[in-house]
Short mmCIF file of N, CA and C in Angstrom, two decimals:
data_model
loop_
_atom_site.label_atom_id
_atom_site.label_comp_id
_atom_site.label_asym_id
_atom_site.label_seq_id
_atom_site.Cartn_x
_atom_site.Cartn_y
_atom_site.Cartn_z
N MET A 1 101.05 -119.70 32.86
CA MET A 1 101.21 -121.12 32.55
C MET A 1 99.86 -121.80 32.30
N THR A 2 98.87 -121.45 33.12
CA THR A 2 97.56 -122.07 32.94
C THR A 2 96.94 -121.68 31.59
N LEU A 3 97.17 -120.45 31.16
CA LEU A 3 96.65 -120.02 29.86
C LEU A 3 97.35 -120.74 28.72
N LEU A 4 98.65 -120.98 28.89
CA LEU A 4 99.40 -121.71 27.87
C LEU A 4 98.91 -123.15 27.77
N ILE A 5 98.69 -123.78 28.92
CA ILE A 5 98.16 -125.15 28.94
C ILE A 5 96.80 -125.19 28.27
N SER A 6 95.97 -124.20 28.58
CA SER A 6 94.63 -124.14 27.98
C SER A 6 94.71 -123.97 26.47
N ALA A 7 95.65 -123.14 26.03
CA ALA A 7 95.83 -122.92 24.60
C ALA A 7 96.24 -124.21 23.89
N LEU A 8 97.18 -124.93 24.49
CA LEU A 8 97.64 -126.19 23.90
C LEU A 8 96.54 -127.24 23.92
N LEU A 9 95.81 -127.30 25.02
CA LEU A 9 94.68 -128.24 25.12
C LEU A 9 93.67 -127.98 24.02
N GLY A 10 93.30 -126.71 23.88
CA GLY A 10 92.32 -126.35 22.86
C GLY A 10 92.81 -126.68 21.46
N TYR A 11 94.05 -126.34 21.17
CA TYR A 11 94.57 -126.58 19.82
C TYR A 11 94.62 -128.07 19.50
N LEU A 12 95.13 -128.86 20.44
CA LEU A 12 95.28 -130.30 20.18
C LEU A 12 93.93 -130.99 20.02
N LEU A 13 92.96 -130.63 20.87
CA LEU A 13 91.63 -131.22 20.71
C LEU A 13 90.99 -130.75 19.41
N GLY A 14 91.11 -129.47 19.13
CA GLY A 14 90.51 -128.93 17.93
C GLY A 14 91.10 -129.48 16.64
N SER A 15 92.35 -129.91 16.70
CA SER A 15 93.03 -130.36 15.48
C SER A 15 92.72 -131.81 15.11
N ILE A 16 91.93 -132.51 15.92
CA ILE A 16 91.56 -133.89 15.57
C ILE A 16 90.61 -133.84 14.36
N PRO A 17 91.00 -134.39 13.22
CA PRO A 17 90.18 -134.29 11.99
C PRO A 17 89.15 -135.41 11.91
N PHE A 18 88.07 -135.27 12.67
CA PHE A 18 87.09 -136.35 12.77
C PHE A 18 86.49 -136.73 11.42
N GLY A 19 86.22 -135.75 10.56
CA GLY A 19 85.66 -136.07 9.26
C GLY A 19 86.56 -136.98 8.45
N LEU A 20 87.85 -136.69 8.47
CA LEU A 20 88.82 -137.50 7.75
C LEU A 20 88.94 -138.89 8.37
N VAL A 21 89.02 -138.93 9.70
CA VAL A 21 89.17 -140.21 10.41
C VAL A 21 87.95 -141.11 10.16
N LEU A 22 86.76 -140.56 10.31
CA LEU A 22 85.54 -141.37 10.18
C LEU A 22 85.34 -141.88 8.76
N THR A 23 85.59 -141.04 7.76
CA THR A 23 85.40 -141.50 6.38
C THR A 23 86.41 -142.58 6.00
N ARG A 24 87.61 -142.46 6.53
CA ARG A 24 88.60 -143.51 6.26
C ARG A 24 88.23 -144.81 6.95
N LEU A 25 87.78 -144.71 8.20
CA LEU A 25 87.35 -145.91 8.93
C LEU A 25 86.16 -146.58 8.25
N ALA A 26 85.32 -145.77 7.60
CA ALA A 26 84.14 -146.31 6.91
C ALA A 26 84.47 -146.83 5.52
N GLY A 27 85.73 -146.72 5.12
CA GLY A 27 86.14 -147.21 3.82
C GLY A 27 85.77 -146.30 2.66
N LEU A 28 85.56 -145.03 2.95
CA LEU A 28 85.17 -144.07 1.91
C LEU A 28 86.34 -143.29 1.35
N GLY A 29 87.54 -143.62 1.79
CA GLY A 29 88.72 -142.96 1.26
C GLY A 29 89.00 -141.63 1.94
N ASP A 30 89.73 -140.79 1.24
CA ASP A 30 90.16 -139.50 1.75
C ASP A 30 89.10 -138.45 1.43
N ILE A 31 88.44 -137.92 2.44
CA ILE A 31 87.37 -136.94 2.26
C ILE A 31 87.89 -135.69 1.55
N ARG A 32 89.18 -135.45 1.62
CA ARG A 32 89.76 -134.27 0.97
C ARG A 32 89.76 -134.39 -0.55
N LYS A 33 89.46 -135.59 -1.06
CA LYS A 33 89.40 -135.81 -2.50
C LYS A 33 87.96 -135.90 -3.00
N ILE A 34 87.02 -135.56 -2.11
CA ILE A 34 85.59 -135.63 -2.44
C ILE A 34 84.98 -134.24 -2.33
N GLY A 35 84.08 -133.92 -3.25
CA GLY A 35 83.33 -132.66 -3.15
C GLY A 35 84.22 -131.44 -3.07
N SER A 36 84.02 -130.67 -1.98
CA SER A 36 84.77 -129.42 -1.79
C SER A 36 86.19 -129.66 -1.29
N GLY A 37 86.48 -130.90 -0.85
CA GLY A 37 87.79 -131.19 -0.28
C GLY A 37 87.90 -130.83 1.19
N ASN A 38 86.82 -130.34 1.76
CA ASN A 38 86.81 -129.96 3.17
C ASN A 38 86.64 -131.20 4.05
N ILE A 39 87.09 -131.11 5.31
CA ILE A 39 87.00 -132.26 6.21
C ILE A 39 85.80 -132.18 7.14
N GLY A 40 84.92 -131.23 6.93
CA GLY A 40 83.78 -131.04 7.81
C GLY A 40 82.56 -131.86 7.44
N ALA A 41 81.50 -131.70 8.27
CA ALA A 41 80.29 -132.51 8.13
C ALA A 41 79.57 -132.29 6.80
N THR A 42 79.56 -131.04 6.30
CA THR A 42 78.87 -130.77 5.04
C THR A 42 79.47 -131.57 3.90
N ASN A 43 80.80 -131.66 3.87
CA ASN A 43 81.44 -132.43 2.81
C ASN A 43 81.30 -133.92 3.04
N VAL A 44 81.32 -134.35 4.29
CA VAL A 44 81.08 -135.76 4.59
C VAL A 44 79.70 -136.17 4.09
N LEU A 45 78.74 -135.26 4.20
CA LEU A 45 77.39 -135.54 3.72
C LEU A 45 77.38 -135.82 2.22
N ARG A 46 78.33 -135.24 1.51
CA ARG A 46 78.39 -135.45 0.05
C ARG A 46 78.78 -136.88 -0.31
N THR A 47 79.25 -137.65 0.66
CA THR A 47 79.52 -139.06 0.40
C THR A 47 78.23 -139.86 0.35
N GLY A 48 77.13 -139.25 0.81
CA GLY A 48 75.85 -139.94 0.86
C GLY A 48 75.60 -140.65 2.17
N ASN A 49 76.56 -140.57 3.08
CA ASN A 49 76.43 -141.26 4.37
C ASN A 49 75.98 -140.25 5.43
N LYS A 50 74.67 -140.17 5.63
CA LYS A 50 74.13 -139.18 6.57
C LYS A 50 74.52 -139.45 8.03
N PRO A 51 74.51 -140.72 8.48
CA PRO A 51 74.94 -140.97 9.87
C PRO A 51 76.39 -140.55 10.12
N LEU A 52 77.24 -140.75 9.11
CA LEU A 52 78.64 -140.36 9.25
C LEU A 52 78.77 -138.84 9.30
N ALA A 53 77.97 -138.16 8.50
CA ALA A 53 77.98 -136.70 8.52
C ALA A 53 77.49 -136.18 9.87
N ALA A 54 76.45 -136.82 10.40
CA ALA A 54 75.93 -136.42 11.71
C ALA A 54 76.96 -136.66 12.81
N ALA A 55 77.67 -137.78 12.72
CA ALA A 55 78.71 -138.07 13.71
C ALA A 55 79.84 -137.05 13.63
N THR A 56 80.20 -136.67 12.41
CA THR A 56 81.24 -135.65 12.23
C THR A 56 80.80 -134.32 12.84
N LEU A 57 79.55 -133.95 12.61
CA LEU A 57 79.01 -132.71 13.16
C LEU A 57 79.06 -132.71 14.68
N ILE A 58 78.65 -133.82 15.27
CA ILE A 58 78.62 -133.93 16.74
C ILE A 58 80.03 -133.90 17.31
N LEU A 59 80.93 -134.64 16.70
CA LEU A 59 82.31 -134.71 17.21
C LEU A 59 83.06 -133.40 17.02
N ASP A 60 82.85 -132.76 15.87
CA ASP A 60 83.52 -131.46 15.64
C ASP A 60 82.98 -130.40 16.60
N SER A 61 81.68 -130.43 16.85
CA SER A 61 81.11 -129.51 17.84
C SER A 61 81.60 -129.86 19.23
N GLY A 62 81.61 -131.16 19.51
CA GLY A 62 81.98 -131.62 20.85
C GLY A 62 83.40 -131.30 21.23
N LYS A 63 84.32 -131.36 20.27
CA LYS A 63 85.72 -131.11 20.64
C LYS A 63 85.93 -129.66 21.04
N GLY A 64 85.21 -128.73 20.39
CA GLY A 64 85.30 -127.33 20.79
C GLY A 64 84.69 -127.10 22.16
N ALA A 65 83.53 -127.73 22.38
CA ALA A 65 82.86 -127.59 23.68
C ALA A 65 83.68 -128.21 24.80
N ILE A 66 84.23 -129.40 24.57
CA ILE A 66 84.99 -130.10 25.61
C ILE A 66 86.25 -129.33 25.96
N ALA A 67 86.96 -128.82 24.95
CA ALA A 67 88.16 -128.04 25.22
C ALA A 67 87.84 -126.84 26.10
N THR A 68 86.74 -126.17 25.77
CA THR A 68 86.32 -124.98 26.51
C THR A 68 85.91 -125.33 27.94
N LEU A 69 85.13 -126.38 28.08
CA LEU A 69 84.62 -126.76 29.40
C LEU A 69 85.72 -127.30 30.30
N LEU A 70 86.67 -128.03 29.73
CA LEU A 70 87.79 -128.53 30.54
C LEU A 70 88.63 -127.38 31.07
N ALA A 71 88.92 -126.42 30.20
CA ALA A 71 89.70 -125.26 30.64
C ALA A 71 88.94 -124.46 31.69
N GLN A 72 87.64 -124.35 31.51
CA GLN A 72 86.81 -123.66 32.49
C GLN A 72 86.86 -124.36 33.85
N ALA A 73 86.74 -125.68 33.83
CA ALA A 73 86.70 -126.44 35.07
C ALA A 73 88.02 -126.39 35.83
N PHE A 74 89.14 -126.42 35.10
CA PHE A 74 90.44 -126.49 35.77
C PHE A 74 91.10 -125.12 35.98
N PHE A 75 90.83 -124.18 35.06
CA PHE A 75 91.60 -122.93 35.12
C PHE A 75 90.75 -121.66 35.13
N GLY A 76 89.45 -121.77 34.92
CA GLY A 76 88.60 -120.59 35.02
C GLY A 76 88.14 -120.03 33.69
N PRO A 77 87.31 -118.98 33.74
CA PRO A 77 86.67 -118.44 32.53
C PRO A 77 87.62 -117.86 31.48
N ASP A 78 88.70 -117.19 31.91
CA ASP A 78 89.64 -116.65 30.93
C ASP A 78 90.31 -117.77 30.15
N ALA A 79 90.67 -118.84 30.86
CA ALA A 79 91.28 -119.99 30.20
C ALA A 79 90.31 -120.65 29.23
N ALA A 80 89.02 -120.66 29.60
CA ALA A 80 88.01 -121.24 28.72
C ALA A 80 87.94 -120.49 27.39
N LEU A 81 88.02 -119.17 27.45
CA LEU A 81 87.99 -118.37 26.23
C LEU A 81 89.20 -118.66 25.35
N ILE A 82 90.36 -118.81 25.99
CA ILE A 82 91.59 -119.13 25.26
C ILE A 82 91.47 -120.50 24.60
N ALA A 83 91.01 -121.49 25.36
CA ALA A 83 90.89 -122.85 24.83
C ALA A 83 89.88 -122.90 23.69
N GLY A 84 88.79 -122.15 23.84
CA GLY A 84 87.81 -122.11 22.76
C GLY A 84 88.39 -121.53 21.48
N GLY A 85 89.13 -120.45 21.63
CA GLY A 85 89.76 -119.83 20.46
C GLY A 85 90.79 -120.72 19.80
N THR A 86 91.62 -121.38 20.60
CA THR A 86 92.66 -122.22 20.00
C THR A 86 92.10 -123.54 19.46
N SER A 87 90.96 -123.98 19.97
CA SER A 87 90.33 -125.17 19.37
C SER A 87 89.87 -124.84 17.96
N MET A 88 89.44 -123.60 17.76
CA MET A 88 89.10 -123.16 16.40
C MET A 88 90.34 -123.13 15.50
N LEU A 89 91.45 -122.64 16.05
CA LEU A 89 92.70 -122.64 15.28
C LEU A 89 93.12 -124.07 14.94
N GLY A 90 92.96 -124.98 15.90
CA GLY A 90 93.31 -126.37 15.67
C GLY A 90 92.49 -126.98 14.55
N HIS A 91 91.20 -126.69 14.55
CA HIS A 91 90.34 -127.27 13.52
C HIS A 91 90.63 -126.68 12.14
N THR A 92 90.81 -125.38 12.07
CA THR A 92 91.00 -124.74 10.77
C THR A 92 92.44 -124.86 10.25
N PHE A 93 93.40 -124.94 11.18
CA PHE A 93 94.81 -125.05 10.79
C PHE A 93 95.50 -126.16 11.59
N PRO A 94 95.11 -127.43 11.38
CA PRO A 94 95.70 -128.54 12.15
C PRO A 94 97.12 -128.87 11.68
N VAL A 95 98.00 -129.03 12.62
CA VAL A 95 99.38 -129.32 12.28
C VAL A 95 99.50 -130.66 11.54
N TRP A 96 98.61 -131.61 11.85
CA TRP A 96 98.69 -132.95 11.25
C TRP A 96 98.37 -132.94 9.76
N LEU A 97 97.64 -131.92 9.29
CA LEU A 97 97.21 -131.87 7.89
C LEU A 97 97.86 -130.72 7.15
N GLY A 98 99.05 -130.36 7.57
CA GLY A 98 99.75 -129.27 6.89
C GLY A 98 99.07 -127.93 7.07
N PHE A 99 98.40 -127.75 8.21
CA PHE A 99 97.71 -126.51 8.56
C PHE A 99 96.57 -126.17 7.59
N ASN A 100 96.01 -127.21 6.97
CA ASN A 100 94.87 -127.02 6.06
C ASN A 100 93.72 -127.89 6.54
N GLY A 101 92.86 -127.31 7.36
CA GLY A 101 91.77 -128.07 7.97
C GLY A 101 90.41 -127.68 7.46
N GLY A 102 89.43 -127.72 8.39
CA GLY A 102 88.05 -127.45 8.03
C GLY A 102 87.70 -125.97 8.12
N LYS A 103 86.43 -125.70 7.94
CA LYS A 103 85.96 -124.31 7.93
C LYS A 103 85.50 -123.84 9.30
N GLY A 104 85.35 -124.76 10.24
CA GLY A 104 85.20 -124.38 11.64
C GLY A 104 83.80 -124.09 12.14
N VAL A 105 82.77 -124.30 11.34
CA VAL A 105 81.43 -123.91 11.76
C VAL A 105 80.93 -124.75 12.92
N ALA A 106 81.01 -126.07 12.80
CA ALA A 106 80.54 -126.94 13.88
C ALA A 106 81.34 -126.71 15.15
N THR A 107 82.65 -126.61 15.02
CA THR A 107 83.50 -126.37 16.20
C THR A 107 83.15 -125.03 16.83
N ALA A 108 82.90 -124.02 16.00
CA ALA A 108 82.52 -122.70 16.51
C ALA A 108 81.24 -122.76 17.33
N LEU A 109 80.26 -123.48 16.83
CA LEU A 109 78.99 -123.58 17.55
C LEU A 109 79.17 -124.31 18.89
N GLY A 110 80.03 -125.34 18.89
CA GLY A 110 80.31 -126.03 20.14
C GLY A 110 80.98 -125.13 21.16
N VAL A 111 81.93 -124.33 20.69
CA VAL A 111 82.62 -123.39 21.58
C VAL A 111 81.64 -122.37 22.14
N LEU A 112 80.80 -121.80 21.29
CA LEU A 112 79.86 -120.78 21.74
C LEU A 112 78.86 -121.34 22.74
N LEU A 113 78.40 -122.56 22.52
CA LEU A 113 77.48 -123.19 23.46
C LEU A 113 78.13 -123.38 24.82
N ALA A 114 79.43 -123.70 24.81
CA ALA A 114 80.14 -123.94 26.07
C ALA A 114 80.49 -122.64 26.78
N VAL A 115 80.84 -121.62 26.02
CA VAL A 115 81.24 -120.34 26.62
C VAL A 115 80.04 -119.59 27.18
N SER A 116 78.98 -119.53 26.38
CA SER A 116 77.76 -118.82 26.80
C SER A 116 76.59 -119.46 26.05
N TRP A 117 75.85 -120.31 26.74
CA TRP A 117 74.84 -121.09 26.02
C TRP A 117 73.81 -120.23 25.29
N PRO A 118 73.40 -119.05 25.80
CA PRO A 118 72.47 -118.25 25.01
C PRO A 118 73.05 -117.83 23.65
N VAL A 119 74.33 -117.49 23.65
CA VAL A 119 74.99 -117.11 22.40
C VAL A 119 75.01 -118.30 21.45
N GLY A 120 75.35 -119.47 21.96
CA GLY A 120 75.38 -120.67 21.14
C GLY A 120 74.02 -121.04 20.59
N VAL A 121 73.00 -120.96 21.44
CA VAL A 121 71.64 -121.30 21.01
C VAL A 121 71.15 -120.34 19.93
N ILE A 122 71.41 -119.06 20.11
CA ILE A 122 70.99 -118.07 19.11
C ILE A 122 71.74 -118.28 17.79
N ALA A 123 73.03 -118.61 17.87
CA ALA A 123 73.80 -118.89 16.65
C ALA A 123 73.25 -120.12 15.93
N CYS A 124 72.94 -121.17 16.69
CA CYS A 124 72.38 -122.39 16.08
C CYS A 124 71.02 -122.10 15.46
N ALA A 125 70.19 -121.34 16.17
CA ALA A 125 68.86 -121.02 15.67
C ALA A 125 68.94 -120.16 14.41
N THR A 126 69.90 -119.23 14.39
CA THR A 126 70.09 -118.38 13.21
C THR A 126 70.53 -119.22 12.02
N TRP A 127 71.48 -120.14 12.28
CA TRP A 127 71.92 -121.03 11.20
C TRP A 127 70.75 -121.82 10.63
N LEU A 128 69.96 -122.40 11.52
CA LEU A 128 68.84 -123.23 11.07
C LEU A 128 67.81 -122.42 10.30
N ALA A 129 67.48 -121.24 10.81
CA ALA A 129 66.49 -120.39 10.14
C ALA A 129 66.97 -119.99 8.75
N MET A 130 68.23 -119.61 8.64
CA MET A 130 68.78 -119.21 7.34
C MET A 130 68.85 -120.41 6.39
N ALA A 131 69.20 -121.57 6.94
CA ALA A 131 69.30 -122.77 6.10
C ALA A 131 67.93 -123.16 5.56
N LEU A 132 66.90 -123.08 6.40
CA LEU A 132 65.55 -123.42 5.95
C LEU A 132 65.04 -122.39 4.94
N LEU A 133 65.43 -121.14 5.12
CA LEU A 133 64.95 -120.07 4.25
C LEU A 133 65.65 -120.04 2.90
N PHE A 134 66.99 -120.13 2.94
CA PHE A 134 67.78 -119.97 1.71
C PHE A 134 68.41 -121.27 1.21
N LYS A 135 68.50 -122.28 2.09
CA LYS A 135 69.07 -123.58 1.72
C LYS A 135 70.52 -123.48 1.23
N ILE A 136 71.27 -122.56 1.84
CA ILE A 136 72.69 -122.41 1.51
C ILE A 136 73.48 -122.49 2.82
N SER A 137 74.25 -123.54 2.98
CA SER A 137 74.95 -123.79 4.23
C SER A 137 75.93 -122.68 4.59
N SER A 138 76.71 -122.24 3.61
CA SER A 138 77.72 -121.21 3.89
C SER A 138 77.08 -119.90 4.31
N LEU A 139 76.01 -119.50 3.64
CA LEU A 139 75.31 -118.26 3.99
C LEU A 139 74.76 -118.34 5.41
N SER A 140 74.25 -119.50 5.76
CA SER A 140 73.72 -119.70 7.11
C SER A 140 74.81 -119.53 8.16
N ALA A 141 75.95 -120.14 7.90
CA ALA A 141 77.07 -120.06 8.84
C ALA A 141 77.61 -118.64 8.94
N LEU A 142 77.78 -117.99 7.81
CA LEU A 142 78.33 -116.63 7.80
C LEU A 142 77.40 -115.66 8.52
N THR A 143 76.11 -115.84 8.36
CA THR A 143 75.15 -114.97 9.03
C THR A 143 75.16 -115.22 10.54
N ALA A 144 75.08 -116.49 10.93
CA ALA A 144 75.03 -116.84 12.35
C ALA A 144 76.26 -116.36 13.10
N LEU A 145 77.42 -116.60 12.52
CA LEU A 145 78.66 -116.24 13.21
C LEU A 145 79.00 -114.77 13.03
N GLY A 146 78.52 -114.18 11.96
CA GLY A 146 78.72 -112.73 11.77
C GLY A 146 77.95 -111.92 12.80
N LEU A 147 76.80 -112.43 13.22
CA LEU A 147 76.00 -111.75 14.24
C LEU A 147 76.47 -112.07 15.67
N SER A 148 77.27 -113.11 15.81
CA SER A 148 77.62 -113.59 17.15
C SER A 148 78.37 -112.58 18.02
N PRO A 149 79.24 -111.70 17.48
CA PRO A 149 79.89 -110.73 18.37
C PRO A 149 78.89 -109.79 19.05
N ILE A 150 77.85 -109.42 18.32
CA ILE A 150 76.82 -108.55 18.92
C ILE A 150 76.06 -109.29 20.01
N VAL A 151 75.67 -110.52 19.69
CA VAL A 151 74.96 -111.35 20.68
C VAL A 151 75.87 -111.65 21.86
N GLY A 152 77.16 -111.93 21.56
CA GLY A 152 78.12 -112.22 22.61
C GLY A 152 78.32 -111.05 23.57
N TRP A 153 78.34 -109.84 23.03
CA TRP A 153 78.47 -108.65 23.88
C TRP A 153 77.27 -108.52 24.80
N PHE A 154 76.09 -108.77 24.26
CA PHE A 154 74.86 -108.60 25.02
C PHE A 154 74.76 -109.63 26.15
N PHE A 155 75.11 -110.88 25.86
CA PHE A 155 74.92 -111.95 26.84
C PHE A 155 76.17 -112.25 27.67
N GLY A 156 77.36 -111.95 27.13
CA GLY A 156 78.57 -112.35 27.84
C GLY A 156 79.55 -111.25 28.14
N GLY A 157 79.36 -110.09 27.52
CA GLY A 157 80.28 -108.99 27.76
C GLY A 157 81.39 -108.92 26.74
N PRO A 158 82.33 -107.99 26.93
CA PRO A 158 83.36 -107.71 25.91
C PRO A 158 84.30 -108.88 25.61
N LEU A 159 84.65 -109.68 26.62
CA LEU A 159 85.57 -110.78 26.36
C LEU A 159 84.92 -111.87 25.51
N VAL A 160 83.68 -112.18 25.80
CA VAL A 160 82.95 -113.16 24.99
C VAL A 160 82.75 -112.60 23.57
N ALA A 161 82.44 -111.32 23.48
CA ALA A 161 82.28 -110.69 22.16
C ALA A 161 83.58 -110.75 21.37
N ALA A 162 84.71 -110.55 22.05
CA ALA A 162 86.01 -110.62 21.38
C ALA A 162 86.27 -112.02 20.85
N LEU A 163 85.93 -113.04 21.64
CA LEU A 163 86.09 -114.42 21.17
C LEU A 163 85.19 -114.66 19.96
N CYS A 164 83.95 -114.19 20.03
CA CYS A 164 83.02 -114.34 18.90
C CYS A 164 83.56 -113.67 17.64
N LEU A 165 84.17 -112.51 17.81
CA LEU A 165 84.74 -111.80 16.68
C LEU A 165 85.91 -112.58 16.08
N PHE A 166 86.76 -113.14 16.94
CA PHE A 166 87.88 -113.95 16.48
C PHE A 166 87.38 -115.18 15.72
N ILE A 167 86.38 -115.85 16.27
CA ILE A 167 85.81 -117.03 15.63
C ILE A 167 85.20 -116.66 14.28
N ALA A 168 84.44 -115.57 14.26
CA ALA A 168 83.81 -115.14 13.01
C ALA A 168 84.86 -114.82 11.95
N ALA A 169 85.95 -114.18 12.35
CA ALA A 169 87.02 -113.84 11.41
C ALA A 169 87.63 -115.10 10.80
N LEU A 170 87.86 -116.12 11.64
CA LEU A 170 88.40 -117.38 11.13
C LEU A 170 87.45 -118.04 10.14
N VAL A 171 86.18 -118.06 10.51
CA VAL A 171 85.18 -118.70 9.65
C VAL A 171 85.06 -117.96 8.32
N TYR A 172 85.05 -116.64 8.37
CA TYR A 172 84.98 -115.86 7.12
C TYR A 172 86.22 -116.09 6.27
N LEU A 173 87.39 -116.18 6.91
CA LEU A 173 88.63 -116.44 6.18
C LEU A 173 88.55 -117.78 5.46
N ARG A 174 88.06 -118.79 6.17
CA ARG A 174 87.98 -120.14 5.58
C ARG A 174 86.86 -120.25 4.55
N HIS A 175 85.95 -119.29 4.54
CA HIS A 175 84.85 -119.30 3.58
C HIS A 175 85.08 -118.32 2.43
N ALA A 176 86.31 -117.93 2.20
CA ALA A 176 86.58 -116.93 1.15
C ALA A 176 86.04 -117.37 -0.21
N ALA A 177 86.26 -118.63 -0.57
CA ALA A 177 85.78 -119.13 -1.86
C ALA A 177 84.25 -119.16 -1.89
N ASN A 178 83.64 -119.54 -0.78
CA ASN A 178 82.17 -119.56 -0.70
C ASN A 178 81.60 -118.15 -0.87
N ILE A 179 82.26 -117.17 -0.25
CA ILE A 179 81.79 -115.79 -0.36
C ILE A 179 81.84 -115.32 -1.82
N ARG A 180 82.90 -115.69 -2.51
CA ARG A 180 83.00 -115.32 -3.93
C ARG A 180 81.87 -115.95 -4.74
N ARG A 181 81.56 -117.22 -4.44
CA ARG A 181 80.46 -117.89 -5.16
C ARG A 181 79.11 -117.28 -4.79
N LEU A 182 78.95 -116.91 -3.53
CA LEU A 182 77.70 -116.26 -3.10
C LEU A 182 77.47 -114.96 -3.86
N LEU A 183 78.53 -114.19 -4.00
CA LEU A 183 78.41 -112.91 -4.71
C LEU A 183 78.08 -113.10 -6.19
N LYS A 184 78.50 -114.25 -6.73
CA LYS A 184 78.21 -114.56 -8.14
C LYS A 184 76.90 -115.32 -8.30
N GLY A 185 76.27 -115.70 -7.18
CA GLY A 185 75.04 -116.48 -7.24
C GLY A 185 75.28 -117.92 -7.64
N GLU A 186 76.48 -118.43 -7.35
CA GLU A 186 76.86 -119.78 -7.79
C GLU A 186 77.02 -120.77 -6.64
N GLU A 187 76.72 -120.37 -5.42
CA GLU A 187 76.91 -121.26 -4.28
C GLU A 187 75.83 -122.36 -4.29
N PRO A 188 76.23 -123.63 -4.20
CA PRO A 188 75.24 -124.71 -4.24
C PRO A 188 74.35 -124.72 -3.01
N LYS A 189 73.15 -125.26 -3.20
CA LYS A 189 72.20 -125.33 -2.11
C LYS A 189 72.24 -126.71 -1.46
N ILE A 190 71.71 -126.76 -0.25
CA ILE A 190 71.64 -128.02 0.49
C ILE A 190 70.21 -128.53 0.45
N SER A 191 70.06 -129.83 0.63
CA SER A 191 68.73 -130.44 0.61
C SER A 191 68.46 -131.09 1.95
N PHE A 192 67.26 -130.85 2.49
CA PHE A 192 66.88 -131.45 3.76
C PHE A 192 66.04 -132.71 3.58
N GLY A 193 65.59 -132.93 2.38
CA GLY A 193 64.72 -134.08 2.15
C GLY A 193 65.38 -135.12 1.27
N LYS A 194 64.62 -136.17 0.99
CA LYS A 194 65.11 -137.24 0.12
C LYS A 194 65.00 -136.80 -1.33
N LYS A 195 65.97 -137.24 -2.12
CA LYS A 195 65.92 -136.93 -3.55
C LYS A 195 64.79 -137.71 -4.20
N LYS A 196 64.11 -137.04 -5.14
CA LYS A 196 63.02 -137.72 -5.85
C LYS A 196 63.60 -138.72 -6.84
N ALA A 197 62.91 -139.82 -6.96
CA ALA A 197 63.35 -140.85 -7.89
C ALA A 197 63.19 -140.36 -9.33
N ALA A 198 64.13 -140.74 -10.18
CA ALA A 198 64.08 -140.30 -11.58
C ALA A 198 62.98 -141.02 -12.34
#
């Protein structure tokens, strides 16, 4: 019963579409009709509103971490792993949006930080290093989370590694179109600085 409660808690928290909610509250319309159509922070950034994108990133990360930490506090480490996994399912396949949600990167990082902070920190550092080097958000995410099962095994053991593998599989599934563009050399790059005036 406790695992079922943890699963429901994780899914419901994970399914809150903060990117969609925040852009609508800001009067920017439906984020699903902008850019890639994704509800995550990267697409929110395409609206030109950096604070809103940052808020989406924090909230999407936070909901995964909170779901995991609440389950840990009330039901223990096994429940935390379940809640972390289902928060990812909630974000990527939210019932409120016809099971078509975000790509799960921010939520994944929040979950990993909560489950095993060394794993989360290494994933975040890998993402940042790849982003600075190649300036491709999807490649950064795929690399960071693709390596996470190995890091998870080293720092957390087989159960943490299994969660990392599940999370990575979800993220890769949601990035199928990005992977195709990467293979063709067509994936757009991200910019960390201000655009130069024309």
